[in-house]
Amino acid sequence: MRSAYGVRMVPNWGDTTFEYCIFGEYGNYLANYLETHKQPFIFLDIGANQGLYSLIAGKNQRCAQIHAFEPVKDTHSLLSENIALNKLGCRTFVHNYGISMEDGAVPIFITPSHSGKASLYAHADANGSETILIKTAKAVEPALLPGLPIFVKVDVEGHERSVVQSLMDTAFSHRITTIFYEVDESRLDPTDLETILRASGFAKFAKVGDGTHYDVLASR
């Protein structure tokens, strides 16, 4: 299937996340940013799901390398298929683990009809769980191309603070120029996360969306 974002995806009807990708329900802010970025960069897609934003980044020839992280087994399989379908395997590493503050194995709560709701925190819509691997962001460092600036997308259903802190604790944190992250104020204090990023040199915070559930583009 060709999505509204111009990338091809393996059909996964019945999954709300896939249908949002196909019909363009995620808006164009991040998609346009990735497609039009004019300097060479590395893209870290943390909480990649079926890979929409990794695929969009791959359309930009200035994206030198992609690292897509998806810990849920079935979703990771779809992600891998979509990377292959779009012929991005030469630039893309697909990781079957999540990013956190420590290494280990933890349960993740899943909603089969909406893969994007998978969360490390129990929630009312979950009707199953599986055990996944988590690792610190330091795990990816040996695979990163040297020197290039890094753009990060974080969408991890309430675990954003731990992911960002893990990223800031790496030796490559100074190379991270931009972080696009989701905020659900019922699960995350945006001021707390902004404080962590400001302490690491981020100075600009653009809110994308309204209400208490939105995205933020943080840059240096």
Coordinates of C-alpha atoms in Angstrom, one line a residue:
M1 CA 0.0 0.0 0.0
R2 CA 1.2 3.5 -0.8
S3 CA 0.6 5.8 2.1
A4 CA -0.5 9.5 2.0
Y5 CA 3.2 10.2 2.9
G6 CA 4.4 8.7 -0.4
V7 CA 6.1 5.6 1.1
R8 CA 5.0 2.0 0.7
M9 CA 3.9 -0.1 3.7
V10 CA 2.9 -3.8 4.1
P11 CA -0.9 -4.0 4.5
N12 CA -1.9 -4.3 8.2
W13 CA -5.6 -3.5 8.1
G14 CA -7.4 -3.5 11.4
D15 CA -4.5 -1.7 13.1
T16 CA -5.3 1.9 13.8
T17 CA -1.7 3.0 13.6
F18 CA -1.3 1.5 10.1
E19 CA -4.5 3.2 8.9
Y20 CA -3.4 6.6 10.3
C21 CA -0.2 6.1 8.2
I22 CA -2.1 5.3 5.1
F23 CA -4.6 8.1 5.3
G24 CA -2.2 10.8 6.5
E25 CA -3.7 11.2 10.0
Y26 CA -0.4 12.2 11.6
G27 CA -0.2 15.6 9.8
N28 CA 2.7 16.9 7.8
Y29 CA 4.9 18.8 10.3
L30 CA 7.5 16.1 11.0
A31 CA 7.2 14.5 7.6
N32 CA 8.0 17.8 5.9
Y33 CA 10.9 18.5 8.3
L34 CA 12.5 15.1 7.5
E35 CA 11.9 15.4 3.7
T36 CA 13.3 18.9 3.4
H37 CA 16.3 18.8 5.8
K38 CA 19.2 20.1 3.8
Q39 CA 22.2 19.0 5.8
P40 CA 23.5 15.4 6.1
F41 CA 22.2 13.8 9.2
I42 CA 21.5 10.5 11.1
F43 CA 18.0 9.7 12.1
L44 CA 17.2 7.9 15.3
D45 CA 13.5 6.7 15.3
I46 CA 12.8 5.6 18.9
G47 CA 9.4 4.0 19.0
A48 CA 9.4 3.4 15.3
N49 CA 6.3 1.2 15.2
Q50 CA 5.9 0.1 11.5
G51 CA 8.5 2.7 10.4
L52 CA 6.5 5.6 8.9
Y53 CA 9.1 8.2 9.8
S54 CA 12.1 6.1 9.1
L55 CA 10.7 5.5 5.6
I56 CA 10.0 9.3 5.1
A57 CA 13.6 10.1 6.3
G58 CA 14.9 7.5 3.9
K59 CA 13.3 9.5 1.0
N60 CA 15.8 12.3 1.8
Q61 CA 19.2 11.4 0.3
R62 CA 20.9 13.6 2.9
C63 CA 19.8 11.1 5.6
A64 CA 23.0 9.1 5.7
Q65 CA 21.9 6.5 8.3
I66 CA 18.7 5.5 10.1
H67 CA 18.4 3.6 13.3
A68 CA 14.8 2.4 14.0
F69 CA 13.9 1.0 17.4
E70 CA 10.8 -1.1 17.9
P71 CA 10.7 -3.7 20.8
V72 CA 7.3 -5.4 20.1
K73 CA 7.9 -8.6 18.2
D74 CA 5.1 -8.5 15.6
T75 CA 5.5 -4.7 15.0
H76 CA 9.2 -5.1 14.6
S77 CA 8.6 -7.7 11.9
L78 CA 6.4 -5.3 10.0
L79 CA 9.0 -2.5 10.4
S80 CA 11.7 -4.8 8.9
E81 CA 9.4 -5.6 6.0
N82 CA 8.7 -2.0 5.3
I83 CA 12.3 -1.1 5.4
A84 CA 13.0 -3.8 2.8
L85 CA 10.0 -2.8 0.7
N86 CA 11.3 0.7 0.4
K87 CA 14.9 -0.5 -0.3
L88 CA 16.4 1.2 2.7
G89 CA 18.3 -1.7 4.1
C90 CA 21.7 -0.3 3.0
R91 CA 21.2 2.8 5.2
T92 CA 19.0 1.4 8.0
F93 CA 19.6 -0.6 11.2
V94 CA 16.4 -2.1 12.7
H95 CA 16.7 -2.7 16.5
N96 CA 14.4 -5.1 18.3
Y97 CA 14.7 -3.3 21.7
G98 CA 13.5 -0.2 23.4
I99 CA 15.6 2.6 24.8
S100 CA 15.6 3.3 28.6
M101 CA 17.9 4.1 31.5
E102 CA 19.1 0.6 32.1
D103 CA 19.4 -2.8 30.3
G104 CA 16.9 -5.5 31.0
A105 CA 13.7 -7.3 30.1
V106 CA 10.4 -5.8 31.0
P107 CA 6.7 -6.3 30.2
I108 CA 5.0 -4.0 27.6
F109 CA 1.3 -3.7 27.5
I110 CA -0.2 -3.9 24.0
T111 CA -3.5 -3.3 22.2
P112 CA -3.6 -5.5 19.0
S113 CA -6.0 -3.2 17.2
H114 CA -3.8 -0.1 17.8
S115 CA -0.1 -1.0 17.8
G116 CA 0.8 2.6 18.6
K117 CA -0.6 2.3 22.1
A118 CA 2.0 -0.2 23.2
S119 CA 3.4 1.1 26.5
L120 CA 5.6 0.1 29.4
Y121 CA 2.8 1.4 31.6
A122 CA -0.5 -0.5 32.2
H123 CA -3.5 1.3 30.6
A124 CA -7.2 0.7 30.2
D125 CA -7.0 -0.1 26.5
A126 CA -4.4 -2.9 26.9
N127 CA -5.6 -6.4 26.5
G128 CA -2.3 -8.3 26.4
S129 CA 1.4 -8.0 27.2
E130 CA 4.7 -9.4 26.2
T131 CA 8.3 -9.2 27.5
I132 CA 10.6 -7.0 25.6
L133 CA 14.3 -6.0 25.8
I134 CA 15.4 -2.5 26.9
K135 CA 18.9 -1.0 26.6
T136 CA 20.5 2.3 27.3
A137 CA 21.1 4.6 24.3
K138 CA 24.8 3.8 24.7
A139 CA 24.1 0.5 23.0
V140 CA 23.7 2.1 19.5
E141 CA 26.9 4.2 19.7
P142 CA 29.2 1.7 18.0
A143 CA 26.9 1.6 14.9
L144 CA 26.7 5.4 14.4
L145 CA 28.4 7.0 11.5
P146 CA 31.1 9.4 12.9
G147 CA 30.8 13.1 12.9
L148 CA 27.3 13.7 11.5
P149 CA 24.6 15.6 13.4
I150 CA 21.8 13.4 14.8
F151 CA 18.0 14.0 14.6
V152 CA 15.9 12.1 17.1
K153 CA 12.2 11.2 17.1
V154 CA 10.8 9.9 20.4
D155 CA 7.3 8.4 20.6
V156 CA 7.2 5.9 23.5
E157 CA 3.8 6.4 25.2
G158 CA 4.9 8.0 28.4
H159 CA 8.5 6.8 28.6
E160 CA 9.9 9.9 26.9
R161 CA 11.7 11.2 30.0
S162 CA 13.7 8.1 30.5
V163 CA 14.6 7.9 26.8
V164 CA 15.8 11.5 26.7
Q165 CA 17.8 11.2 29.8
S166 CA 19.4 8.0 28.4
L167 CA 20.3 9.9 25.2
M168 CA 21.8 12.8 27.2
D169 CA 24.0 10.4 29.1
T170 CA 25.8 9.2 26.0
A171 CA 29.1 10.3 24.5
F172 CA 27.3 11.3 21.3
S173 CA 24.7 13.6 23.0
H174 CA 26.5 16.7 21.8
R175 CA 25.8 15.6 18.2
I176 CA 22.1 15.5 18.8
T177 CA 20.9 18.8 17.3
T178 CA 17.1 18.2 17.3
I179 CA 14.7 16.0 19.2
F180 CA 11.0 15.7 18.3
Y181 CA 9.1 14.1 21.1
E182 CA 5.5 13.4 22.1
V183 CA 4.0 14.9 25.3
D184 CA 0.9 13.5 27.0
E185 CA 0.6 15.7 30.1
S186 CA -1.4 13.0 31.9
R187 CA 1.8 10.9 31.9
L188 CA 4.6 13.4 31.5
D189 CA 5.6 16.7 33.0
P190 CA 6.8 18.8 30.0
T191 CA 8.6 21.2 32.2
D192 CA 10.7 18.4 33.7
L193 CA 11.7 17.2 30.3
E194 CA 12.5 20.6 29.1
T195 CA 14.7 21.2 32.1
I196 CA 16.7 18.1 31.2
L197 CA 17.2 19.3 27.6
R198 CA 18.0 22.9 28.5
A199 CA 20.8 21.6 30.8
S200 CA 22.2 19.8 27.8
G201 CA 22.2 22.9 25.6
F202 CA 18.8 22.8 23.9
A203 CA 17.4 26.3 23.7
K204 CA 14.4 26.3 21.4
F205 CA 11.1 24.5 22.0
A206 CA 8.4 24.6 19.4
K207 CA 5.0 23.2 20.4
V208 CA 3.2 21.3 17.7
G209 CA -0.5 20.8 18.4
D210 CA -2.9 22.0 21.1
G211 CA -4.3 20.9 24.4
T212 CA -2.5 18.5 26.7
H213 CA -1.5 15.9 24.1
Y214 CA 0.9 17.4 21.5
D215 CA 4.5 17.2 20.2
V216 CA 7.5 19.3 20.8
L217 CA 10.5 20.1 18.5
A218 CA 13.5 20.9 20.6
S219 CA 16.7 22.2 19.0
R220 CA 20.0 23.8 20.1

